[in-house]
Amino acid sequence: MKQKILKSEQDYQNAIYRLEEIGDNPKFVEDEDLINEFELLDKLINDYENNNFHIEKGNPIEIIKLKMNYMGLKQKDLIGVIGSKGVVSEVMNKKRGLSKSMIRCLSDFLNIDQDILNTPYEIFNKKRNVSKNTSSFPFAFDEAFSQYIASYSNRVRNNGMLLNVQLN
């Protein structure tokens, strides 16, 4: 059977059907033509899926939680594997990223591929709630005075230091 590039959903479905037919054929392992057709179909199907079905990588922490659930482990079981109770808590609550050392230890402990755990994910840092007027100064100013200070700071930043010298 002559194969072609898969351009439509129908081509894709037909290729999957044919791949299954070949795999179910009792002569499959002995017939070089069937093996070659199987390999070609597998490549065409993979290419079509990679181009048309975007699969995002999972969040490493969620994958760790799923694997721990599957293994019947609790968060406390990671104490000593990746760090202290506080470190484990921060990692599992996505407040601290996984280090290379943690990834290696978790990979061995949970039997998870390191590449899966070495995926970027969002870290939730606790932000301090600082008022706009007190972000640069140790005490609060009214809005007009704050704007004056900000304007002066920008002029100094852009033009260099300004000196106001009065001679008596």
Short mmCIF file of C-alpha atoms in Angstrom, two decimals:
data_model
loop_
_atom_site.label_atom_id
_atom_site.label_comp_id
_atom_site.label_asym_id
_atom_site.label_seq_id
_atom_site.Cartn_x
_atom_site.Cartn_y
_atom_site.Cartn_z
CA MET A 1 0.00 0.00 0.00
CA LYS A 2 1.40 3.39 -0.99
CA GLN A 3 1.41 5.96 1.81
CA LYS A 4 1.19 9.73 1.61
CA ILE A 5 1.54 12.65 3.98
CA LEU A 6 -1.45 12.93 6.29
CA LYS A 7 -3.25 16.20 5.50
CA SER A 8 -6.67 15.71 7.05
CA GLU A 9 -8.38 14.11 10.01
CA GLN A 10 -9.73 11.44 7.67
CA ASP A 11 -6.21 10.60 6.43
CA TYR A 12 -5.11 10.40 10.05
CA GLN A 13 -7.96 8.04 11.03
CA ASN A 14 -7.32 5.84 7.98
CA ALA A 15 -3.62 5.62 8.86
CA ILE A 16 -4.43 4.58 12.44
CA TYR A 17 -6.88 1.94 11.16
CA ARG A 18 -4.25 0.58 8.76
CA LEU A 19 -1.57 0.60 11.47
CA GLU A 20 -3.85 -1.49 13.70
CA GLU A 21 -4.56 -3.88 10.82
CA ILE A 22 -0.85 -4.40 10.24
CA GLY A 23 -0.15 -4.87 13.96
CA ASP A 24 -2.91 -7.50 14.22
CA ASN A 25 -1.64 -9.44 11.18
CA PRO A 26 -0.11 -12.76 12.32
CA LYS A 27 2.55 -12.51 9.57
CA PHE A 28 3.63 -9.05 10.74
CA VAL A 29 6.91 -10.04 12.41
CA GLU A 30 8.04 -12.11 9.41
CA ASP A 31 7.03 -9.83 6.53
CA GLU A 32 9.58 -7.12 5.76
CA ASP A 33 7.06 -5.13 3.66
CA LEU A 34 4.56 -5.02 6.55
CA ILE A 35 7.26 -3.95 8.97
CA ASN A 36 8.36 -1.13 6.63
CA GLU A 37 4.75 0.00 6.10
CA PHE A 38 4.16 -0.09 9.86
CA GLU A 39 7.24 2.05 10.52
CA LEU A 40 6.26 4.54 7.81
CA LEU A 41 2.69 4.82 9.14
CA ASP A 42 4.00 5.25 12.67
CA LYS A 43 6.23 8.12 11.51
CA LEU A 44 3.40 9.77 9.53
CA ILE A 45 0.97 9.48 12.45
CA ASN A 46 3.52 10.91 14.91
CA ASP A 47 4.26 13.83 12.58
CA TYR A 48 0.54 14.55 12.15
CA GLU A 49 -0.05 14.42 15.92
CA ASN A 50 2.93 16.67 16.67
CA ASN A 51 1.70 19.24 14.16
CA ASN A 52 -1.99 19.13 15.05
CA PHE A 53 -2.34 18.08 18.68
CA HIS A 54 -0.39 20.33 21.03
CA ILE A 55 0.21 18.57 24.33
CA GLU A 56 1.57 20.75 27.08
CA LYS A 57 4.02 19.39 29.56
CA GLY A 58 2.59 18.77 32.98
CA ASN A 59 3.37 20.72 36.08
CA PRO A 60 6.13 18.83 37.95
CA ILE A 61 4.55 19.42 41.36
CA GLU A 62 1.19 18.09 40.20
CA ILE A 63 2.94 15.06 38.69
CA ILE A 64 4.75 14.48 42.01
CA LYS A 65 1.44 14.70 43.88
CA LEU A 66 -0.21 12.23 41.49
CA LYS A 67 2.67 9.77 41.79
CA MET A 68 2.68 10.10 45.59
CA ASN A 69 -1.07 9.47 45.68
CA TYR A 70 -0.60 6.42 43.46
CA MET A 71 2.15 5.11 45.76
CA GLY A 72 0.17 5.89 48.93
CA LEU A 73 2.70 8.47 50.13
CA LYS A 74 2.08 11.68 52.03
CA GLN A 75 3.94 14.99 51.95
CA LYS A 76 5.76 14.10 55.18
CA ASP A 77 7.33 11.13 53.38
CA LEU A 78 9.43 13.61 51.36
CA ILE A 79 11.09 15.00 54.51
CA GLY A 80 14.72 13.98 54.28
CA VAL A 81 14.38 13.14 50.60
CA ILE A 82 14.40 16.75 49.37
CA GLY A 83 14.86 18.66 52.62
CA SER A 84 13.30 19.68 55.90
CA LYS A 85 9.60 19.93 56.66
CA GLY A 86 9.64 23.63 55.73
CA VAL A 87 11.41 23.03 52.41
CA VAL A 88 9.03 20.21 51.49
CA SER A 89 6.06 22.44 52.32
CA GLU A 90 7.40 25.33 50.22
CA VAL A 91 8.12 23.05 47.24
CA MET A 92 4.77 21.28 47.36
CA ASN A 93 2.91 24.61 47.67
CA LYS A 94 4.89 26.03 44.70
CA LYS A 95 6.59 28.69 46.78
CA ARG A 96 10.06 27.27 46.05
CA GLY A 97 11.38 25.76 42.85
CA LEU A 98 12.91 22.33 42.52
CA SER A 99 16.71 22.33 42.58
CA LYS A 100 18.77 19.93 40.50
CA SER A 101 19.53 17.94 43.63
CA MET A 102 15.83 17.73 44.54
CA ILE A 103 14.98 16.60 41.00
CA ARG A 104 17.56 13.80 41.18
CA CYS A 105 16.35 12.66 44.60
CA LEU A 106 12.67 12.78 43.63
CA SER A 107 13.40 10.96 40.40
CA ASP A 108 15.04 8.11 42.32
CA PHE A 109 12.51 8.09 45.17
CA LEU A 110 9.34 8.25 43.03
CA ASN A 111 10.74 6.57 39.92
CA ILE A 112 9.90 9.56 37.68
CA ASP A 113 12.02 10.59 34.70
CA GLN A 114 14.16 13.64 35.55
CA ASP A 115 13.14 15.37 32.29
CA ILE A 116 9.53 15.41 33.47
CA LEU A 117 10.51 17.08 36.74
CA ASN A 118 12.88 19.52 35.03
CA THR A 119 10.03 21.49 33.47
CA PRO A 120 9.44 25.19 34.24
CA TYR A 121 6.41 26.03 36.33
CA GLU A 122 5.01 29.07 38.09
CA ILE A 123 6.30 29.83 41.58
CA PHE A 124 3.94 31.72 43.87
CA ASN A 125 6.06 34.17 45.84
CA LYS A 126 4.41 35.91 48.72
CA LYS A 127 4.46 39.62 47.88
CA ARG A 128 4.66 42.19 50.62
CA ASN A 129 1.75 44.58 50.59
CA VAL A 130 3.57 47.92 50.41
CA SER A 131 1.73 51.18 49.94
CA LYS A 132 2.58 53.14 46.79
CA ASN A 133 3.70 56.16 48.79
CA THR A 134 6.00 54.23 51.11
CA SER A 135 7.73 51.99 48.55
CA SER A 136 10.84 54.22 48.36
CA PHE A 137 10.59 56.16 51.61
CA PRO A 138 10.42 55.07 55.23
CA PHE A 139 7.44 57.35 55.91
CA ALA A 140 4.27 58.34 54.05
CA PHE A 141 3.82 61.54 52.05
CA ASP A 142 0.71 62.97 50.49
CA GLU A 143 0.21 62.32 46.76
CA ALA A 144 1.39 65.77 45.58
CA PHE A 145 4.62 65.62 47.57
CA SER A 146 5.26 62.03 46.39
CA GLN A 147 4.93 63.16 42.77
CA TYR A 148 7.36 66.04 43.43
CA ILE A 149 9.92 63.62 44.90
CA ALA A 150 9.47 61.17 42.02
CA SER A 151 9.92 63.98 39.48
CA TYR A 152 13.08 65.20 41.24
CA SER A 153 14.46 61.63 41.41
CA ASN A 154 13.87 61.17 37.68
CA ARG A 155 15.64 64.46 36.85
CA VAL A 156 18.64 63.43 38.96
CA ARG A 157 18.68 59.98 37.34
CA ASN A 158 18.52 61.48 33.82
CA ASN A 159 20.72 64.55 34.21
CA GLY A 160 23.13 63.61 36.94
CA MET A 161 23.44 65.09 40.40
CA LEU A 162 21.99 68.55 40.94
CA LEU A 163 23.43 70.84 43.55
CA ASN A 164 21.66 73.88 44.87
CA VAL A 165 24.26 76.11 46.43
CA GLN A 166 23.37 79.48 47.92
CA LEU A 167 26.04 82.04 48.65
CA ASN A 168 25.36 84.41 51.50
#
